[in-house]
PDB file of C-alpha atoms in Angstrom:
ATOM      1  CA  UNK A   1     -30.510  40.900  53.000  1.00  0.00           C
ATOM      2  CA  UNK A   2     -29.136  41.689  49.459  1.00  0.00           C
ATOM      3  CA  UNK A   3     -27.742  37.569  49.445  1.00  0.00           C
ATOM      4  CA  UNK A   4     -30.871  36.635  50.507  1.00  0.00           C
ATOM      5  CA  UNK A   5     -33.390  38.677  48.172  1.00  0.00           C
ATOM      6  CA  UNK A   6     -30.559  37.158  45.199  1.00  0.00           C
ATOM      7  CA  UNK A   7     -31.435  33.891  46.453  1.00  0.00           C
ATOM      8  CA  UNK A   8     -34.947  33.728  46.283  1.00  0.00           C
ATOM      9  CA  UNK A   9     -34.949  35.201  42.934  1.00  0.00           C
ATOM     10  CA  UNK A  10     -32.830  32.229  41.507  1.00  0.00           C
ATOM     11  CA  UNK A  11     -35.083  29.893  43.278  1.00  0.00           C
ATOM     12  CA  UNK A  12     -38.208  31.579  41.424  1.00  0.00           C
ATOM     13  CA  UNK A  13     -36.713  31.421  38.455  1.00  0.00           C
ATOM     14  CA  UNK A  14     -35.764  27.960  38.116  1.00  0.00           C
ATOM     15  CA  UNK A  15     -39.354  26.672  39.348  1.00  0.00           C
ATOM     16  CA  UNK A  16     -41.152  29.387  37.041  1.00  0.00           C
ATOM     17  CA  UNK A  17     -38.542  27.781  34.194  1.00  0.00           C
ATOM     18  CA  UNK A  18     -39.278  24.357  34.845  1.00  0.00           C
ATOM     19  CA  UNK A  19     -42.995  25.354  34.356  1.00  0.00           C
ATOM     20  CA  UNK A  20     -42.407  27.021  31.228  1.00  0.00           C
ATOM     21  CA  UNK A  21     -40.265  23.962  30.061  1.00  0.00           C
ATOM     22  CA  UNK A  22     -43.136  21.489  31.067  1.00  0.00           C
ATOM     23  CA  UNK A  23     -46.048  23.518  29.179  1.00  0.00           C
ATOM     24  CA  UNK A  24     -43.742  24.201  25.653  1.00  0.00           C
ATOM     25  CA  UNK A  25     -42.878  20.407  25.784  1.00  0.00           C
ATOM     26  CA  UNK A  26     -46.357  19.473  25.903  1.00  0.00           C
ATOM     27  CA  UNK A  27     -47.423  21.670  23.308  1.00  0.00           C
ATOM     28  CA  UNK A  28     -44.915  20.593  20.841  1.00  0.00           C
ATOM     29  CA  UNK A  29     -45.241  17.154  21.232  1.00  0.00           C
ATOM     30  CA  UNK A  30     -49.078  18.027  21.042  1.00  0.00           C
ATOM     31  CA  UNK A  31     -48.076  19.524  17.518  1.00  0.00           C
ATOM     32  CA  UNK A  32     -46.303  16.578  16.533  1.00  0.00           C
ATOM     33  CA  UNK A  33     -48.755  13.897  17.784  1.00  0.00           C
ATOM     34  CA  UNK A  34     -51.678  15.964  15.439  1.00  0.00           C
ATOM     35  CA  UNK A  35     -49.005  16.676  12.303  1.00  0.00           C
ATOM     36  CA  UNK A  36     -49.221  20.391  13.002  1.00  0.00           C
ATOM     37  CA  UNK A  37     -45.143  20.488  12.099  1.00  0.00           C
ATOM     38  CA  UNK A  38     -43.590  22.569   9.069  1.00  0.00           C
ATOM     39  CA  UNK A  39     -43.304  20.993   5.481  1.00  0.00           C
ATOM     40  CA  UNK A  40     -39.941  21.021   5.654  1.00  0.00           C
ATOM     41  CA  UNK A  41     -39.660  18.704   8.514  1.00  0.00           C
ATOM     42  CA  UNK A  42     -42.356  16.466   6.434  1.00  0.00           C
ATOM     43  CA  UNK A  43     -40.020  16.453   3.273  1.00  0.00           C
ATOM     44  CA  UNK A  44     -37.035  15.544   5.391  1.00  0.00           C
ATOM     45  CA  UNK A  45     -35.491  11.447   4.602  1.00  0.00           C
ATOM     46  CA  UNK A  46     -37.588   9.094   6.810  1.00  0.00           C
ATOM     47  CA  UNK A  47     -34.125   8.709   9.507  1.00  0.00           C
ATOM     48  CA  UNK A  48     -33.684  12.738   9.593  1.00  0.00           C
ATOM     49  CA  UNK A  49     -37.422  13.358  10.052  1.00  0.00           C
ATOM     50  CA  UNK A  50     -36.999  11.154  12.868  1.00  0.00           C
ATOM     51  CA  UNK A  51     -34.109  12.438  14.702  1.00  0.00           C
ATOM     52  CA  UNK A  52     -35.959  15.631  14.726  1.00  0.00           C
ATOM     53  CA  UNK A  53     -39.582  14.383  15.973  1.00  0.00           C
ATOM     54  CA  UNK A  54     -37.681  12.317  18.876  1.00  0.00           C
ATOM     55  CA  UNK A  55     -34.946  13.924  19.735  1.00  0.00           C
ATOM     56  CA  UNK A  56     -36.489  17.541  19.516  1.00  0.00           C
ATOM     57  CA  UNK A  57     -33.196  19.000  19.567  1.00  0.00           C
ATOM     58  CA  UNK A  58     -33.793  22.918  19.180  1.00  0.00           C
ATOM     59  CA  UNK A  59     -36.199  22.355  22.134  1.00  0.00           C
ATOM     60  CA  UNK A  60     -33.304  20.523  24.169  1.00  0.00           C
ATOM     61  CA  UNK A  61     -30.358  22.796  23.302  1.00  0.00           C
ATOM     62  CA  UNK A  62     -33.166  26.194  24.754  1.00  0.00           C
ATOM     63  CA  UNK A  63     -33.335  24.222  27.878  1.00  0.00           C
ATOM     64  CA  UNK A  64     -29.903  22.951  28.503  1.00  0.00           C
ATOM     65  CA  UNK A  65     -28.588  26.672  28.025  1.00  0.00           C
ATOM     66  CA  UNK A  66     -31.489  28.390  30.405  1.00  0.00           C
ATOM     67  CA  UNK A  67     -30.508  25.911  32.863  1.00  0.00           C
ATOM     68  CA  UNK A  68     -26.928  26.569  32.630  1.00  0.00           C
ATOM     69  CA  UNK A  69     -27.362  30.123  33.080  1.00  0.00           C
ATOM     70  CA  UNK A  70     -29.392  29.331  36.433  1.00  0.00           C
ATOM     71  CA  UNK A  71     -26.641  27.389  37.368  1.00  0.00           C
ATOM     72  CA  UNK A  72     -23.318  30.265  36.758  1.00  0.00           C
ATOM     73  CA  UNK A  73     -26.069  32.475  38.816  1.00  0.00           C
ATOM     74  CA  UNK A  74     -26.428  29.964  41.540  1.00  0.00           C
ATOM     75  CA  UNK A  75     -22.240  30.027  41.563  1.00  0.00           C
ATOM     76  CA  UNK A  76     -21.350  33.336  41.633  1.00  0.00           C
ATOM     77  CA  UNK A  77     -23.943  34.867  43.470  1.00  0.00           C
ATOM     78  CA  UNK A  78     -24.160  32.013  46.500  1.00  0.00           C
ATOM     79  CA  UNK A  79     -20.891  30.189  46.410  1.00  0.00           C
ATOM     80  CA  UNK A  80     -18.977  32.759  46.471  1.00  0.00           C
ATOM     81  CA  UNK A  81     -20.403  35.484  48.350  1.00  0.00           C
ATOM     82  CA  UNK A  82     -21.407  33.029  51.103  1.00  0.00           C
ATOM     83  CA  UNK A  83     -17.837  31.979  51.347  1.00  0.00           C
ATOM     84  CA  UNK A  84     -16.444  35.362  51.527  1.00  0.00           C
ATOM     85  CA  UNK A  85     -18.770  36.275  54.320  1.00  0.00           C
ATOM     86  CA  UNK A  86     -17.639  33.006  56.117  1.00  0.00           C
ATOM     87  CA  UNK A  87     -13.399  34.223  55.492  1.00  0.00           C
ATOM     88  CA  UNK A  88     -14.081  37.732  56.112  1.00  0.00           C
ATOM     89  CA  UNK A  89     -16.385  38.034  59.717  1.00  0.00           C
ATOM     90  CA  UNK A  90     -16.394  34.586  60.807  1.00  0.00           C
ATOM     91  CA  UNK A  91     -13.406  34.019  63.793  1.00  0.00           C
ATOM     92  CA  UNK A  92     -13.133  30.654  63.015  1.00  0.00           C
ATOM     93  CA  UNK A  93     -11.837  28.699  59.878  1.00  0.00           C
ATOM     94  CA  UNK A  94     -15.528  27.279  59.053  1.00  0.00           C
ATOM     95  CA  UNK A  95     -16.613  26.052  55.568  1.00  0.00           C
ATOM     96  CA  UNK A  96     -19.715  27.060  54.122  1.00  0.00           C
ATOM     97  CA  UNK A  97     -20.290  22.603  54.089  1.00  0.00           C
ATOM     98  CA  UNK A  98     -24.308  23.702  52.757  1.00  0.00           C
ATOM     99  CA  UNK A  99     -23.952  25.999  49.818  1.00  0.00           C
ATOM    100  CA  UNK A 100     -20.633  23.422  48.575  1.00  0.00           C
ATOM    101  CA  UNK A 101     -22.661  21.074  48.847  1.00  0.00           C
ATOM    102  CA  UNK A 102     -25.959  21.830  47.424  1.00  0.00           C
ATOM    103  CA  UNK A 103     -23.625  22.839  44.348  1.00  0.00           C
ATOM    104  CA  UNK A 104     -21.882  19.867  44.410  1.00  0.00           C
ATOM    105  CA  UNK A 105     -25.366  17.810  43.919  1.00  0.00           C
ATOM    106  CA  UNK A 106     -26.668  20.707  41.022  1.00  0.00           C
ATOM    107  CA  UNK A 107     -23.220  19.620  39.297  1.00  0.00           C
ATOM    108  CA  UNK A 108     -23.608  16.108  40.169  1.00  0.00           C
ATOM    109  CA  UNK A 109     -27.578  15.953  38.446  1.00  0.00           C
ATOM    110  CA  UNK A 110     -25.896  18.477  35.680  1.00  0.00           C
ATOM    111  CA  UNK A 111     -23.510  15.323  34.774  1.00  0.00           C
ATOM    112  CA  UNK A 112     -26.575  12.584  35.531  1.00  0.00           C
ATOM    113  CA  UNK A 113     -28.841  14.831  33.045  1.00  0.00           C
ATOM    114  CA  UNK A 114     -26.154  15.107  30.209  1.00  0.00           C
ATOM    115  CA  UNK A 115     -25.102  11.440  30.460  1.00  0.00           C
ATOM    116  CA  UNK A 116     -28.690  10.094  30.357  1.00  0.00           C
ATOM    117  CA  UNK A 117     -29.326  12.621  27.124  1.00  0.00           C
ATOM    118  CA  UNK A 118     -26.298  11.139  25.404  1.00  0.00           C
ATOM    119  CA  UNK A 119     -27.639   7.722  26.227  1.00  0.00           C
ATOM    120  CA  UNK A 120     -30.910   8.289  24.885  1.00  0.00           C
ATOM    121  CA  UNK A 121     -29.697   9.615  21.354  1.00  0.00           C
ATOM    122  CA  UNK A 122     -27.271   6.863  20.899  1.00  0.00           C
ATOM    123  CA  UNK A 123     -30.287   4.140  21.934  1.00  0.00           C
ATOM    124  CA  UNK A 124     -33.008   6.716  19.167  1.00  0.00           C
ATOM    125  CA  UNK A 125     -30.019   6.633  16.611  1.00  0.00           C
ATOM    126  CA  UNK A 126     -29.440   2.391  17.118  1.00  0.00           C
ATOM    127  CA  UNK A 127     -32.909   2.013  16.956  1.00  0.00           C
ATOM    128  CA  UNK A 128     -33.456   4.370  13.729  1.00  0.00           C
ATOM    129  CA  UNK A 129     -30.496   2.117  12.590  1.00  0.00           C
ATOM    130  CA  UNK A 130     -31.900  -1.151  13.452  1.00  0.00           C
ATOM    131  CA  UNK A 131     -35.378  -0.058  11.322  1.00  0.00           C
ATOM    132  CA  UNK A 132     -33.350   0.996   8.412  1.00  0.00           C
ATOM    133  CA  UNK A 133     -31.672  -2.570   8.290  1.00  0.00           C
ATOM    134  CA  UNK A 134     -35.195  -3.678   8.096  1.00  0.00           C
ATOM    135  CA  UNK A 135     -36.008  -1.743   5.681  1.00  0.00           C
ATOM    136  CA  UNK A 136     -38.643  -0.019   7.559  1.00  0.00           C
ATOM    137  CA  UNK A 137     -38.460   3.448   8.358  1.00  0.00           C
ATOM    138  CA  UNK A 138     -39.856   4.792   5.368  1.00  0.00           C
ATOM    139  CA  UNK A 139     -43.208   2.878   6.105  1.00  0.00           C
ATOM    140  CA  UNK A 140     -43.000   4.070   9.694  1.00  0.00           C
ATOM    141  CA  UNK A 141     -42.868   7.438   8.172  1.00  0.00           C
ATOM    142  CA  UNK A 142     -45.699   6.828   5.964  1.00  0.00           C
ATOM    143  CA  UNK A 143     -47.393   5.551   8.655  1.00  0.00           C
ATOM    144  CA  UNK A 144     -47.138   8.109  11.233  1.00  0.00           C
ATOM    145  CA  UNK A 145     -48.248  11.049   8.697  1.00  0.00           C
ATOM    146  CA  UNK A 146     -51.742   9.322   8.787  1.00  0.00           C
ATOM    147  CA  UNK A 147     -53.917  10.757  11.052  1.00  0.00           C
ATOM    148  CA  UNK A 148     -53.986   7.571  13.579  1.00  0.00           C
ATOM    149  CA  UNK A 149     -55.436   6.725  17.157  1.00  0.00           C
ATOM    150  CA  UNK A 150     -53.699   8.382  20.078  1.00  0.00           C
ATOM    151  CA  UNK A 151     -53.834   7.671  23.965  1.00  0.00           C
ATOM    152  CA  UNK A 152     -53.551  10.376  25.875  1.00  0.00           C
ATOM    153  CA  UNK A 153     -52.218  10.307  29.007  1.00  0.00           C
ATOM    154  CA  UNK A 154     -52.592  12.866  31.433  1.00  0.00           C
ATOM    155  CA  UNK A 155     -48.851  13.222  32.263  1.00  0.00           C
ATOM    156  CA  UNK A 156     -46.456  15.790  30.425  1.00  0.00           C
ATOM    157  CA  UNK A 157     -44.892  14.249  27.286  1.00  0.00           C
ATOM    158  CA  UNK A 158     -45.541  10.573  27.429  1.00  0.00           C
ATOM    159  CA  UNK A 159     -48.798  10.553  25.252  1.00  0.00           C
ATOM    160  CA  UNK A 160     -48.383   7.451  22.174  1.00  0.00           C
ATOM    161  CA  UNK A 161     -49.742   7.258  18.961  1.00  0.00           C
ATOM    162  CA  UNK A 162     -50.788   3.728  17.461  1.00  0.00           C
ATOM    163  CA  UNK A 163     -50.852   4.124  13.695  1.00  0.00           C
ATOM    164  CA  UNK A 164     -51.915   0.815  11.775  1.00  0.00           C
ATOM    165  CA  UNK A 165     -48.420  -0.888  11.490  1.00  0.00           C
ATOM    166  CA  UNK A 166     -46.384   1.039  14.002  1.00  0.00           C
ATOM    167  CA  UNK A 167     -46.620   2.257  17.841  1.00  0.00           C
ATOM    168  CA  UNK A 168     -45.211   5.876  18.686  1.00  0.00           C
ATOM    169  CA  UNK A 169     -43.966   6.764  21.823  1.00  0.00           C
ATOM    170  CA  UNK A 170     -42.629  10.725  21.213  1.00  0.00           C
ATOM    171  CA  UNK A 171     -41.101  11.124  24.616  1.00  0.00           C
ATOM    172  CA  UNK A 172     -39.201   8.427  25.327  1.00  0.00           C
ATOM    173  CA  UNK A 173     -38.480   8.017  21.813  1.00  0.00           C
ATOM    174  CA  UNK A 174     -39.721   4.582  20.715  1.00  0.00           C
ATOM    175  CA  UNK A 175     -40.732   3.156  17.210  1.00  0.00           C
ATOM    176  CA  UNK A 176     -42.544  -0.476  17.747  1.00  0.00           C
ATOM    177  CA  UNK A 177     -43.535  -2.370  14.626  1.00  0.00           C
ATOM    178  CA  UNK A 178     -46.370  -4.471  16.265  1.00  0.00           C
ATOM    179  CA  UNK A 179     -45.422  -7.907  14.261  1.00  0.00           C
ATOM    180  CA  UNK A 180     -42.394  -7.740  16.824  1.00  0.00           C
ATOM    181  CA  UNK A 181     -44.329  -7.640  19.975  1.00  0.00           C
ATOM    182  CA  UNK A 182     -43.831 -11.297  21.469  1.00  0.00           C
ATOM    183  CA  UNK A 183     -46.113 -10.295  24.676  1.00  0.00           C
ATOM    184  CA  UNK A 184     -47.055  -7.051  26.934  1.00  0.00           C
ATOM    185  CA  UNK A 185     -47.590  -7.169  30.914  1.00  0.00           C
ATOM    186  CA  UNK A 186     -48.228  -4.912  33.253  1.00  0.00           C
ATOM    187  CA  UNK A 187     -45.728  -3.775  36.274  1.00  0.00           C
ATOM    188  CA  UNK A 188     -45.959  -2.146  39.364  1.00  0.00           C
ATOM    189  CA  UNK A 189     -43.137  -0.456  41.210  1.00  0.00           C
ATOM    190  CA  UNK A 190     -44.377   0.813  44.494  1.00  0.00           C
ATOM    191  CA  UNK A 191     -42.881   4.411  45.499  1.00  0.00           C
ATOM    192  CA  UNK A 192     -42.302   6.616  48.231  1.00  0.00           C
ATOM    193  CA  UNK A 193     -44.930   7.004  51.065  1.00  0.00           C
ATOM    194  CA  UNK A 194     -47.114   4.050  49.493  1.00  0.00           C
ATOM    195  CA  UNK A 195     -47.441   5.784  46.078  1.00  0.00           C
ATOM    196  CA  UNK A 196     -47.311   3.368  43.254  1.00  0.00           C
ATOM    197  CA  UNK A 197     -46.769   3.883  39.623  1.00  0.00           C
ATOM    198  CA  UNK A 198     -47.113   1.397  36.866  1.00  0.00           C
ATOM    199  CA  UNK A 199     -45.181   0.719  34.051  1.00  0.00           C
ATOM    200  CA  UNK A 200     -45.919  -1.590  30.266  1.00  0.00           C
ATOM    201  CA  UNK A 201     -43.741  -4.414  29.919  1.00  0.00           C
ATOM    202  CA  UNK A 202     -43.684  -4.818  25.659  1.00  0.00           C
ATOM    203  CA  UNK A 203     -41.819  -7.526  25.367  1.00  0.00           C
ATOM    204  CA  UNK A 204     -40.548  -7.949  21.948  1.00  0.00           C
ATOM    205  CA  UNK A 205     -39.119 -11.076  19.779  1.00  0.00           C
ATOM    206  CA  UNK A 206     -35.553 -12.389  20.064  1.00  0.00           C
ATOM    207  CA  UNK A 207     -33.349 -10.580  19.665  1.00  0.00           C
ATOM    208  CA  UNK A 208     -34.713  -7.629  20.658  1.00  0.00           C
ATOM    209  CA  UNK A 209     -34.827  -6.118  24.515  1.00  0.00           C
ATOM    210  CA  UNK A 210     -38.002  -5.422  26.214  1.00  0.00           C
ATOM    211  CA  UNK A 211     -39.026  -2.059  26.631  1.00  0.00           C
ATOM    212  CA  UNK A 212     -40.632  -0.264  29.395  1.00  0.00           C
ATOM    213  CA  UNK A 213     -43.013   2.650  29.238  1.00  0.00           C
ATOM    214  CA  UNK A 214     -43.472   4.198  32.196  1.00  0.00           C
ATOM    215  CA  UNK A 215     -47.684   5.641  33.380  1.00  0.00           C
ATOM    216  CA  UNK A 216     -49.081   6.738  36.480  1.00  0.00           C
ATOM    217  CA  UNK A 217     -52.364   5.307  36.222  1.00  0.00           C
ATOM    218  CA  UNK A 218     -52.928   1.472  36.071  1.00  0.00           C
ATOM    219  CA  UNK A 219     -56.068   1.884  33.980  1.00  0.00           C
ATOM    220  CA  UNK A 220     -54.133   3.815  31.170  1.00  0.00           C
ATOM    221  CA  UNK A 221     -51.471   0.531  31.068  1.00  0.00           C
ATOM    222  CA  UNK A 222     -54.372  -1.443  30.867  1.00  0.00           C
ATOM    223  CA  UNK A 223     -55.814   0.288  28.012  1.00  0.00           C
ATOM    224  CA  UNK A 224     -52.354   0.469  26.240  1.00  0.00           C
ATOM    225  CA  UNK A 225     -52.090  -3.053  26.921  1.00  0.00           C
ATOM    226  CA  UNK A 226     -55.559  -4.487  25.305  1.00  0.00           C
ATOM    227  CA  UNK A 227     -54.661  -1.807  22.240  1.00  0.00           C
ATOM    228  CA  UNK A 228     -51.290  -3.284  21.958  1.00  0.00           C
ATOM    229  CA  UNK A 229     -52.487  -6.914  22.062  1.00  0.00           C
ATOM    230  CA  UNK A 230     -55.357  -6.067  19.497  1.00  0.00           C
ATOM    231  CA  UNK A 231     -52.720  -5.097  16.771  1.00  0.00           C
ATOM    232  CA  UNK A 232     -50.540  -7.908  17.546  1.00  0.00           C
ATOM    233  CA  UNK A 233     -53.229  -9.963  16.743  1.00  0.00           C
ATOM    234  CA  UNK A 234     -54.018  -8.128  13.790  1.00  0.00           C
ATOM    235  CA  UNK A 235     -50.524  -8.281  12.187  1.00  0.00           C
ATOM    236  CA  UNK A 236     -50.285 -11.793  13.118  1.00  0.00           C
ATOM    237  CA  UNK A 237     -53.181 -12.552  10.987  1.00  0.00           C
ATOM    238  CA  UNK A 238     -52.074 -10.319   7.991  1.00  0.00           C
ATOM    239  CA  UNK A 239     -48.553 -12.022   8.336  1.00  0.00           C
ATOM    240  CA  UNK A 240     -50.515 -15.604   7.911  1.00  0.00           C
ATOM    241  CA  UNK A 241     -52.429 -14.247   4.852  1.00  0.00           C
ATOM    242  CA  UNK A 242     -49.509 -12.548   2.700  1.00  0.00           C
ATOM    243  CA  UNK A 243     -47.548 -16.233   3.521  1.00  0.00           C
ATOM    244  CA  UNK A 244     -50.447 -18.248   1.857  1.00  0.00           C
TER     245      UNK A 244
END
């Protein structure tokens, strides 16, 4: 009875902290989408100021550790006493084959989780790198401190910002100057039990890769899409104008 009340308390916990990490990630990126961040993160160098906004790393580091801690409670209050109770009363030589491997898979998304994070900084610190050789980033800065338009939504974290030179996506981290965008489509991936969810296809000039931004509603990529298309246009005709 003792295992099991131990149990269900680590189950509560990690749904009532994967709540809590959905709701504080919204409302920071919320703060960072309407420029409600410190003056000391606006007087940072345009690469370090954006590190911070898209790699939110105190945020990150909270999570990682609260998750960790779920995870040594999971071990030594499952894995362990279920096994002992297996060695001790059980007559046979049987292995506790569901708590192994339900920790085996927690490890096994542990690893996915950490290797997908370090992917993601190295691609937001190649990209910050790639602006910098273009000498852009301190327009991209200037440009997202303005008070520009911004799509929300409706799903946790992936709201994007177009400001009049750049797009913003805060979570994925992207930085788009729209004079790269070649063209933008519209993708559907079909999901489990006939759900569907749709992602934009910005494809950008040679010789960069397209990106993907993921949405659940195909009316949101659509909007997105005649946005993105607009500015393309836009910067197409300012590019013609400053070359006469």
């Amino acid at each position: 009875m003792k295992l099991i009340f131990i149990e269900f308390f680590i189950v509560i916990s990690f749904i009532f902290l994967l709540f809590i990490i959905f709701i504080i990630r919204k409302r920071l990126i919320k703060k960072v989408m309407f420029l409600e961040i410190d003056e000391d993160l606006k007087n940072l160098a345009p690469e370090e100021f954006f590190l911070n906004i898209l790699k939110r790393e105190k945020f990150t580091k909270t999570v990682n550790y609260a998750r960790f801690f779920l995870f040594l409670l999971f071990t030594v209050f499952i894995i362990f006493p279920v096994y002992k109770e297996y060695k001790d009363y059980s007559a046979f030589s049987i292995t506790p084959v569901i708590p192994v491997f339900t920790w085996f898979v927690i490890s096994s998304l542990f690893l996915l989780a950490f290797i997908s994070k370090k992917r993601e900084d190295k691609r937001i610190s190649e990209m910050l790198d790639n602006l910098e050789k273009f000498e852009l980033l301190k327009c991209a800065k200037a440009d997202f401190m303005i008070q520009n338009k911004i799509v929300e939504t409706g799903l946790l974290g992936n709201d994007i910002k177009f400001g009049s030179k750049f797009l913003f996506v805060i979570y994925p981290g992207y930085i788009i100057p729209y004079y790269w965008l070649d063209d933008v489509k519209i993708v559907e991936n079909p999901g489990r039990y006939g759900s569907k969810f749709y992602y934009v296809n910005v494809i950008l000039k040679a010789p960069f890769k397209p990106i993907n931004i993921t949405f659940a509603k195909k009316e949101i990529c659509e909007k997105i899409r005649e946005l993105l298309l607009k500015k393309k246009y836009k910067s197409q005709k300012i590019d013609k104008i400053y070359k006469k």
